[in-house]
Tab-separated table of C-alpha atoms in Angstrom:
chain	number	residue	atom	x	y	z
A	176	MET	CA	115.676	111.385	86.027
A	177	LYS	CA	118.625	113.470	87.099
A	178	ALA	CA	121.520	113.888	84.685
A	179	SER	CA	125.044	112.619	85.190
A	180	ILE	CA	127.543	115.011	86.762
A	181	PRO	CA	131.323	115.103	86.532
A	182	LEU	CA	132.936	112.807	89.090
A	183	GLY	CA	134.624	115.490	91.139
A	184	MET	CA	131.482	117.496	91.916
A	185	ALA	CA	130.217	115.266	94.709
A	186	GLU	CA	133.583	115.574	96.432
A	187	THR	CA	133.396	119.361	96.296
A	188	THR	CA	129.910	119.313	97.804
A	189	ALA	CA	130.994	116.845	100.485
A	190	ALA	CA	133.703	119.243	101.658
A	191	ALA	CA	130.934	121.724	102.528
A	192	VAL	CA	130.046	119.676	105.633
A	193	ASP	CA	131.875	121.443	108.421
A	194	GLU	CA	132.942	120.351	111.889
A	195	LEU	CA	129.907	121.956	113.492
A	196	ALA	CA	127.505	120.035	111.256
A	197	VAL	CA	129.302	116.792	112.099
A	198	ARG	CA	129.130	117.565	115.822
A	199	ARG	CA	125.412	118.288	115.505
A	200	ALA	CA	124.883	115.124	113.478
A	201	LYS	CA	126.555	113.160	116.273
A	202	THR	CA	123.838	114.316	118.657
A	203	GLY	CA	121.200	112.881	116.320
A	204	ASP	CA	120.047	116.276	115.012
A	205	LEU	CA	117.917	115.378	111.980
A	206	GLU	CA	118.662	118.656	110.201
A	207	ALA	CA	122.404	118.051	110.460
A	208	LEU	CA	121.995	114.442	109.366
A	209	GLU	CA	120.040	115.605	106.335
A	210	ARG	CA	122.845	118.032	105.510
A	211	LEU	CA	125.254	115.134	105.646
A	212	TYR	CA	122.984	113.139	103.361
A	213	ARG	CA	122.704	115.972	100.855
A	214	ALA	CA	126.491	116.425	100.814
A	215	TYR	CA	127.329	112.757	100.293
A	216	GLU	CA	124.310	111.456	98.382
A	217	GLY	CA	126.088	111.763	95.016
A	218	THR	CA	129.326	110.200	96.234
A	219	VAL	CA	127.542	107.218	97.771
A	220	TYR	CA	125.100	106.618	94.942
A	221	GLY	CA	127.853	106.985	92.334
A	222	LEU	CA	129.992	104.381	94.069
A	223	ALA	CA	127.068	102.026	94.645
A	224	ARG	CA	125.886	102.345	91.063
A	225	ARG	CA	129.309	101.316	89.767
A	226	ILE	CA	129.270	98.167	91.884
A	227	CYS	CA	125.598	97.159	91.699
A	228	SER	CA	123.963	96.044	88.484
A	229	THR	CA	120.794	98.094	88.705
A	230	PRO	CA	119.819	101.625	89.775
A	231	GLU	CA	117.308	100.103	92.202
A	232	GLU	CA	120.011	98.129	94.016
A	233	ALA	CA	122.210	101.223	94.146
A	234	GLU	CA	119.317	103.170	95.670
A	235	GLU	CA	118.909	100.509	98.339
A	236	VAL	CA	122.640	100.745	99.072
A	237	LEU	CA	122.307	104.529	99.319
A	238	GLN	CA	119.521	104.137	101.857
A	239	GLU	CA	121.277	101.399	103.857
A	240	THR	CA	124.505	103.403	103.895
A	241	PHE	CA	122.881	106.493	105.339
A	242	LEU	CA	120.914	104.522	107.897
A	243	GLU	CA	124.241	103.090	109.025
A	244	VAL	CA	125.951	106.499	108.894
A	245	CYS	CA	123.162	108.118	110.926
A	246	ARG	CA	123.248	105.308	113.504
A	247	SER	CA	127.042	105.236	113.800
A	248	ILE	CA	128.171	108.834	113.265
A	249	ARG	CA	128.465	109.343	117.026
A	250	LEU	CA	131.209	106.691	116.973
A	251	PHE	CA	133.080	108.452	114.139
A	252	ARG	CA	136.326	109.835	115.556
A	253	GLY	CA	137.756	111.697	112.536
A	254	SER	CA	137.197	115.243	111.391
A	255	ALA	CA	134.920	116.580	108.673
A	256	GLY	CA	136.376	116.482	105.178
A	257	GLY	CA	138.743	113.778	103.980
A	258	SER	CA	138.386	111.170	106.674
A	259	LEU	CA	134.611	111.578	106.855
A	260	THR	CA	134.408	111.047	103.091
A	261	ALA	CA	136.631	107.967	103.365
A	262	TRP	CA	134.530	106.572	106.201
A	263	ILE	CA	131.219	107.109	104.393
A	264	LYS	CA	132.631	105.649	101.185
A	265	ARG	CA	133.847	102.631	103.091
A	266	VAL	CA	130.397	102.091	104.595
A	267	ALA	CA	128.892	102.408	101.098
A	268	ALA	CA	131.375	99.983	99.548
A	269	SER	CA	130.758	97.520	102.336
A	270	LYS	CA	126.965	97.729	101.914
A	271	ALA	CA	127.233	97.329	98.133
A	272	LEU	CA	129.523	94.323	98.485
A	273	ILE	CA	127.269	92.700	101.077
A	274	ARG	CA	124.371	93.158	98.690
A	275	ILE	CA	126.098	91.482	95.763
A	276	ARG	CA	127.476	88.729	98.021
A	277	TYR	CA	123.994	87.739	99.108
A	278	GLU	CA	122.561	87.433	95.658
A	279	LYS	CA	121.476	83.936	95.140
A	280	TYR	CA	123.008	83.506	91.699
A	281	ARG	CA	126.498	84.440	92.903
A	282	GLU	CA	128.017	80.966	93.017
A	283	THR	CA	126.818	80.044	89.570
A	284	GLU	CA	127.972	83.353	88.172
A	285	GLU	CA	131.477	82.982	89.608
A	286	LEU	CA	131.795	79.449	88.353
A	287	GLU	CA	130.887	80.551	84.840
A	288	GLU	CA	133.302	83.433	85.117
A	289	GLU	CA	136.229	81.233	86.166
A	290	ARG	CA	135.656	79.063	83.129
A	291	SER	CA	135.459	81.951	80.730
A	292	TRP	CA	138.625	83.820	81.673
A	293	SER	CA	140.885	81.357	79.928
A	294	GLY	CA	139.863	82.608	76.528
A	295	HIS	CA	137.346	84.636	74.564
A	296	LEU	CA	133.689	84.169	75.125
A	297	ASP	CA	131.705	83.246	72.061
A	298	GLY	CA	130.901	86.437	70.225
A	299	ASP	CA	133.729	88.463	71.786
A	300	VAL	CA	135.897	88.432	68.685
A	301	GLY	CA	135.609	91.694	66.772
A	302	LEU	CA	133.525	93.199	69.565
A	303	ARG	CA	134.103	96.875	70.222
A	304	MET	CA	132.253	98.545	73.049
A	305	ASP	CA	132.531	101.880	74.779
A	306	LEU	CA	134.075	101.801	78.243
A	307	GLU	CA	130.761	102.349	80.034
A	308	THR	CA	129.180	99.327	78.362
A	309	ALA	CA	132.264	97.156	78.818
A	310	LEU	CA	132.475	98.034	82.516
A	311	ALA	CA	128.808	97.237	83.015
A	312	ARG	CA	129.318	93.879	81.312
A	313	LEU	CA	131.861	92.717	83.896
A	314	PRO	CA	130.550	90.531	86.733
A	315	GLU	CA	129.666	92.600	89.806
A	316	THR	CA	132.548	91.397	91.978
A	317	THR	CA	135.099	91.973	89.223
A	318	ARG	CA	133.667	95.391	88.455
A	319	ALA	CA	133.783	96.244	92.148
A	320	VAL	CA	137.504	95.395	92.290
A	321	VAL	CA	138.249	97.510	89.201
A	322	TRP	CA	136.295	100.465	90.506
A	323	LEU	CA	137.557	100.331	94.091
A	324	HIS	CA	141.197	99.888	93.054
A	325	ASP	CA	141.591	101.894	89.850
A	326	VAL	CA	139.164	104.737	90.559
A	327	GLU	CA	138.665	104.966	94.321
A	328	GLY	CA	142.284	104.126	95.113
A	329	TYR	CA	141.720	101.230	97.528
A	330	THR	CA	144.674	98.870	97.956
A	331	HIS	CA	144.314	95.166	97.240
A	332	GLU	CA	144.642	94.563	100.981
A	333	GLU	CA	141.705	96.896	101.695
A	334	ILE	CA	139.598	95.312	98.967
A	335	ALA	CA	140.405	91.821	100.250
A	336	GLU	CA	139.274	92.860	103.727
A	337	LEU	CA	136.067	94.448	102.451
A	338	MET	CA	135.240	91.416	100.333
A	339	ASP	CA	136.378	88.867	102.887
A	340	LYS	CA	138.669	87.384	100.233
A	341	THR	CA	142.417	87.083	99.775
A	342	VAL	CA	144.751	89.714	98.331
A	343	SER	CA	145.508	87.298	95.478
A	344	PHE	CA	141.804	87.165	94.668
A	345	SER	CA	141.666	90.940	94.334
A	346	LYS	CA	144.794	91.044	92.183
A	347	SER	CA	143.664	88.242	89.896
A	348	GLN	CA	140.212	89.800	89.470
A	349	LEU	CA	141.850	93.074	88.429
A	350	SER	CA	144.160	91.379	85.908
A	351	ARG	CA	141.333	89.381	84.431
A	352	ALA	CA	139.098	92.433	84.265
A	353	HIS	CA	141.692	94.383	82.314
A	354	ALA	CA	142.263	91.446	79.967
A	355	ARG	CA	138.537	91.362	79.313
A	356	LEU	CA	138.192	95.135	78.957
A	357	ARG	CA	141.091	95.157	76.519
A	358	THR	CA	139.257	92.659	74.319
A	359	TRP	CA	135.871	94.331	74.583
A	360	LEU	CA	137.260	97.764	73.873
A	361	GLY	CA	138.892	96.444	70.699
A	362	GLU	CA	142.385	97.305	71.908
A	363	GLU	CA	143.978	94.034	70.858
A	364	ASP	CA	146.659	94.198	68.194
B	11	MET	CA	163.204	88.970	80.854
B	12	LEU	CA	162.856	86.963	77.654
B	13	ARG	CA	159.079	87.032	77.409
B	14	HIS	CA	156.484	89.802	77.207
B	15	CYS	CA	154.973	91.101	80.450
B	16	THR	CA	151.678	89.700	81.699
B	17	ILE	CA	148.815	92.061	82.507
B	18	ALA	CA	149.451	91.400	86.206
B	19	GLU	CA	153.048	92.562	85.813
B	20	LEU	CA	152.003	95.638	83.855
B	21	LEU	CA	149.402	96.500	86.501
B	22	LYS	CA	152.109	96.341	89.162
B	23	LEU	CA	154.260	98.683	87.062
B	24	ARG	CA	151.319	101.041	86.663
B	25	ASP	CA	150.787	100.998	90.430
B	26	GLY	CA	154.466	101.717	91.037
B	27	ASP	CA	155.509	98.419	92.565
B	28	GLY	CA	156.594	96.341	89.569
B	29	ALA	CA	159.713	94.194	89.476
B	30	ALA	CA	162.931	95.761	88.196
B	31	ALA	CA	163.223	93.064	85.526
B	32	ALA	CA	159.750	93.879	84.211
B	33	ARG	CA	160.519	97.589	84.158
B	34	LEU	CA	163.727	96.977	82.265
B	35	HIS	CA	161.893	94.768	79.789
B	36	VAL	CA	159.189	97.359	79.118
B	37	GLU	CA	161.787	100.029	78.438
B	38	GLY	CA	163.171	98.003	75.566
B	39	CYS	CA	159.983	96.328	74.312
B	40	GLU	CA	157.625	98.329	72.116
B	41	PRO	CA	154.549	96.001	72.420
B	42	CYS	CA	154.802	95.927	76.240
B	43	ARG	CA	155.320	99.688	76.376
B	44	SER	CA	152.205	100.208	74.237
B	45	GLU	CA	150.258	97.839	76.473
B	46	LEU	CA	151.325	99.749	79.571
B	47	ASP	CA	150.323	103.035	77.909
B	48	ARG	CA	146.921	101.553	77.123
B	49	LEU	CA	146.550	100.571	80.784
B	50	TYR	CA	147.285	104.144	81.870
B	51	GLN	CA	144.818	105.480	79.293
B	52	ARG	CA	142.112	103.003	80.322
B	53	THR	CA	142.563	103.906	83.982
B	54	ALA	CA	142.320	107.609	83.147
B	55	ALA	CA	139.193	106.924	81.082
B	56	LEU	CA	137.622	105.012	83.995
B	57	LYS	CA	138.245	107.958	86.291
B	58	ALA	CA	136.742	110.329	83.729
B	59	LEU	CA	133.460	108.420	83.394
B	60	PRO	CA	130.490	110.603	84.365
B	61	ALA	CA	129.128	110.037	87.863
B	62	HIS	CA	125.612	108.686	88.257
B	63	ARG	CA	123.080	110.590	90.315
B	64	ALA	CA	120.332	108.994	92.366
B	65	PRO	CA	117.073	109.092	90.423
B	66	ARG	CA	115.031	109.686	93.581
B	67	ASP	CA	115.524	111.447	96.875
B	68	ARG	CA	115.929	108.736	99.538
B	69	TRP	CA	116.291	111.062	102.508
B	70	PRO	CA	112.567	110.917	103.410
B	71	VAL	CA	112.811	107.109	103.641
B	72	VAL	CA	115.998	107.292	105.730
B	73	ARG	CA	114.477	109.934	108.008
B	74	GLU	CA	111.304	107.894	108.436
B	75	ALA	CA	113.303	104.758	109.243
B	76	LEU	CA	115.330	106.689	111.829
B	77	ALA	CA	112.167	108.133	113.327
B	78	GLY	CA	110.714	104.609	113.420
B	79	GLU	CA	113.748	103.341	115.302
B	80	ARG	CA	113.469	106.166	117.819
B	81	ARG	CA	109.760	105.450	118.234
B	82	ARG	CA	110.527	101.776	118.688
B	83	VAL	CA	112.913	102.581	121.509
B	84	ARG	CA	110.202	104.707	123.107
B	85	ILE	CA	107.597	101.970	122.550
B	86	ALA	CA	109.926	99.352	124.015
B	87	ARG	CA	110.269	101.453	127.164
B	88	TYR	CA	106.561	102.186	127.154
B	89	SER	CA	105.549	98.593	126.441
B	90	TRP	CA	107.332	97.037	129.382
B	91	ALA	CA	105.890	99.700	131.607
B	92	GLY	CA	102.629	99.023	129.799
B	93	LEU	CA	102.781	95.340	130.624
B	94	ALA	CA	102.808	96.142	134.292
B	95	ALA	CA	99.993	98.623	133.780
B	96	ALA	CA	98.042	96.051	131.796
B	97	ALA	CA	98.489	93.454	134.474
B	98	ALA	CA	97.340	95.973	137.059
B	99	LEU	CA	94.395	96.815	134.811
B	100	VAL	CA	93.284	93.181	134.797
B	101	GLY	CA	93.482	93.283	138.550
B	102	VAL	CA	91.416	96.470	138.592
B	103	ILE	CA	88.850	94.893	136.307
B	104	GLY	CA	88.712	91.943	138.620
B	105	VAL	CA	88.175	93.926	141.838
B	106	ARG	CA	86.639	97.204	140.623
B	107	SER	CA	83.146	95.893	140.801
B	108	ILE	CA	81.113	92.837	140.374
B	109	PRO	CA	79.912	92.993	136.759
B	110	HIS	CA	76.409	94.338	136.503
B	111	SER	CA	75.398	92.068	133.666
B	112	ALA	CA	76.429	88.991	131.738
B	113	ALA	CA	77.543	91.295	128.880
B	114	ASP	CA	79.847	93.205	131.234
B	115	ASP	CA	81.220	89.966	132.595
B	116	GLN	CA	81.877	88.668	129.103
B	117	ALA	CA	83.617	91.941	128.049
B	118	ALA	CA	85.788	91.883	131.173
B	119	GLN	CA	86.832	88.323	130.413
B	120	GLU	CA	87.586	89.290	126.824
B	121	VAL	CA	89.761	92.216	127.967
B	122	ALA	CA	91.730	89.847	130.208
B	123	THR	CA	92.273	87.458	127.292
B	124	LEU	CA	93.261	90.284	124.927
B	125	VAL	CA	95.740	91.713	127.454
B	126	ASP	CA	97.298	88.270	127.721
B	127	GLU	CA	97.548	87.972	123.909
B	128	SER	CA	99.057	91.442	123.690
B	129	GLN	CA	101.707	90.483	126.264
B	130	GLN	CA	102.604	87.364	124.317
B	131	LEU	CA	103.012	89.397	121.122
B	132	GLU	CA	105.182	91.948	122.959
B	133	ALA	CA	107.423	89.144	124.186
B	134	MET	CA	107.625	87.701	120.683
B	135	LEU	CA	108.589	91.110	119.292
B	136	HIS	CA	111.377	91.424	121.855
B	137	SER	CA	112.741	88.013	120.919
B	138	LEU	CA	113.229	89.071	117.281
B	139	ASP	CA	116.387	91.175	117.855
B	140	ARG	CA	115.229	93.981	115.596
B	141	GLU	CA	117.862	96.605	116.328
B	142	GLY	CA	120.758	95.253	114.281
B	143	ARG	CA	118.715	94.568	111.179
B	144	VAL	CA	118.574	96.669	108.037
B	145	VAL	CA	115.112	96.805	106.498
B	146	ASN	CA	114.162	98.029	103.069
B	147	GLY	CA	112.269	101.268	102.570
B	148	ALA	CA	108.809	99.772	102.151
B	149	THR	CA	109.160	97.593	105.243
B	150	ALA	CA	110.540	100.458	107.316
B	151	ALA	CA	107.560	102.601	106.315
B	152	ALA	CA	105.093	99.787	107.126
B	153	ILE	CA	106.717	99.229	110.541
B	154	ALA	CA	106.664	102.943	111.304
B	155	ALA	CA	102.976	103.190	110.360
B	156	LEU	CA	102.053	100.221	112.565
B	157	GLU	CA	104.042	101.583	115.504
B	158	ASP	CA	102.316	104.939	115.152
B	159	ARG	CA	98.912	103.251	115.236
B	160	ILE	CA	99.870	101.131	118.258
B	161	ALA	CA	101.079	104.233	120.069
B	162	ALA	CA	97.738	105.924	119.288
B	163	VAL	CA	95.767	102.920	120.602
B	164	ASP	CA	97.936	102.854	123.747
B	165	GLN	CA	97.062	106.482	124.367
B	166	GLY	CA	93.409	105.555	123.907
B	167	ILE	CA	93.729	102.760	126.467
B	168	SER	CA	95.357	105.124	128.969
B	169	ARG	CA	92.575	107.675	128.503
B	170	ALA	CA	89.927	104.940	128.738
B	171	GLN	CA	91.419	103.733	132.021
B	172	ALA	CA	91.445	107.275	133.372
B	173	VAL	CA	87.727	107.774	132.731
B	174	SER	CA	86.679	104.214	133.646
B	175	MET	CA	85.264	103.505	130.199
B	176	PRO	CA	82.862	100.524	129.902
B	177	GLU	CA	84.481	97.095	129.428
B	178	GLU	CA	83.058	96.736	125.935
B	179	SER	CA	84.887	99.880	124.787
B	180	MET	CA	88.062	98.684	126.524
B	181	ALA	CA	87.717	95.374	124.731
B	182	ASP	CA	87.474	97.182	121.379
B	183	LEU	CA	90.716	99.050	122.074
B	184	TRP	CA	92.587	95.964	123.232
B	185	ARG	CA	91.267	94.010	120.248
B	186	GLU	CA	92.643	96.680	117.919
B	187	ARG	CA	95.967	96.625	119.760
B	188	VAL	CA	96.259	92.836	119.383
B	189	VAL	CA	95.494	93.041	115.654
B	190	LEU	CA	98.120	95.761	115.141
B	191	MET	CA	100.710	93.977	117.293
B	192	ASP	CA	100.088	90.811	115.306
B	193	GLN	CA	100.674	92.703	112.052
B	194	LEU	CA	103.849	94.246	113.475
B	195	VAL	CA	105.243	90.877	114.564
B	196	HIS	CA	104.288	89.398	111.204
B	197	THR	CA	106.080	92.208	109.344
B	198	HIS	CA	109.233	91.669	111.409
B	199	VAL	CA	109.084	87.897	110.987
B	200	ARG	CA	108.797	88.285	107.216
B	201	GLN	CA	111.840	90.572	107.294
B	202	VAL	CA	113.808	88.002	109.312
B	203	ALA	CA	112.955	85.357	106.727
B	204	TYR	CA	114.073	87.677	103.920
B	205	VAL	CA	117.382	88.617	105.561
B	206	GLY	CA	118.051	85.034	106.533
B	207	TYR	CA	117.530	83.767	102.999
């Protein structure tokens, strides 16, 4: 098992993919595509792992993302660097969200979640978790909104489009998530 | 504002698009100011969480899936050309010579039947719209392996035709091709059922 790395490292590595490598990747050159994979593997897996519940699901998202990237890179019209990173991250977020949307327990989970936001869940009182545990405890969709908005910097409009939901949905999920995190982190007065 | 801010209002302030009334309230309200500070701190803590790294290298699976897709494109081109060749082959079998024995006759008939089955499986495979579908790693590897074996059998059939191999040997090759094509169609059909679930 590989160890965790500071968040910014994957970004630094990703910047190492130059214009030439992107041009070669667009021709289907496997060596250039592998270089792209190596540069963005951490970024994509890190994002997927924050949205998906299990490492296995995140690995599947990693694989699906790069299959998509390799198939579609010839259609990519930006330059290497920032816009390439944004495009690959968007593909990854989309794949992760599709994955959680298709899970068969989704409807039940959301229903339970809607009921529980109005107050504390049984056992929440006096609970004090670390942020990692509290984040993992959020439902996948809610966690995805928190991560995409607060960490990745997506707007509510972008999240709504990715999730095929309304802007209000994204905003309410974020508010509810912070209310829940506040309780779980023991930050209440 | 006579009441404390809601979390939604504080989040808007944090994101720089809060209402003026809410901003004014926070400036003069210690509990709301503390809550907003906590929001900033929580956001900073989220950004500072360590990144996860993939436990396994997935590039070999991606590369194999890409190679499989490229092979599939080649096979698709080859197969439709192959259908014509197969049809011609049946014709050749029919006119090449009058079978010398009942065994030869039986093998020639079997080849004709197997060619027909193979064509039906090819058509079925084409009807499955495989290109736009994402498959998992294990399935992609299984598909790639089957396509490789089919390609190898196809080469064998071409060579066998070139050297006028006996019908019994041709029947063996076509039988193997039908079995592999059947497995390939079955694998794709299972994937369709999974994706469609």
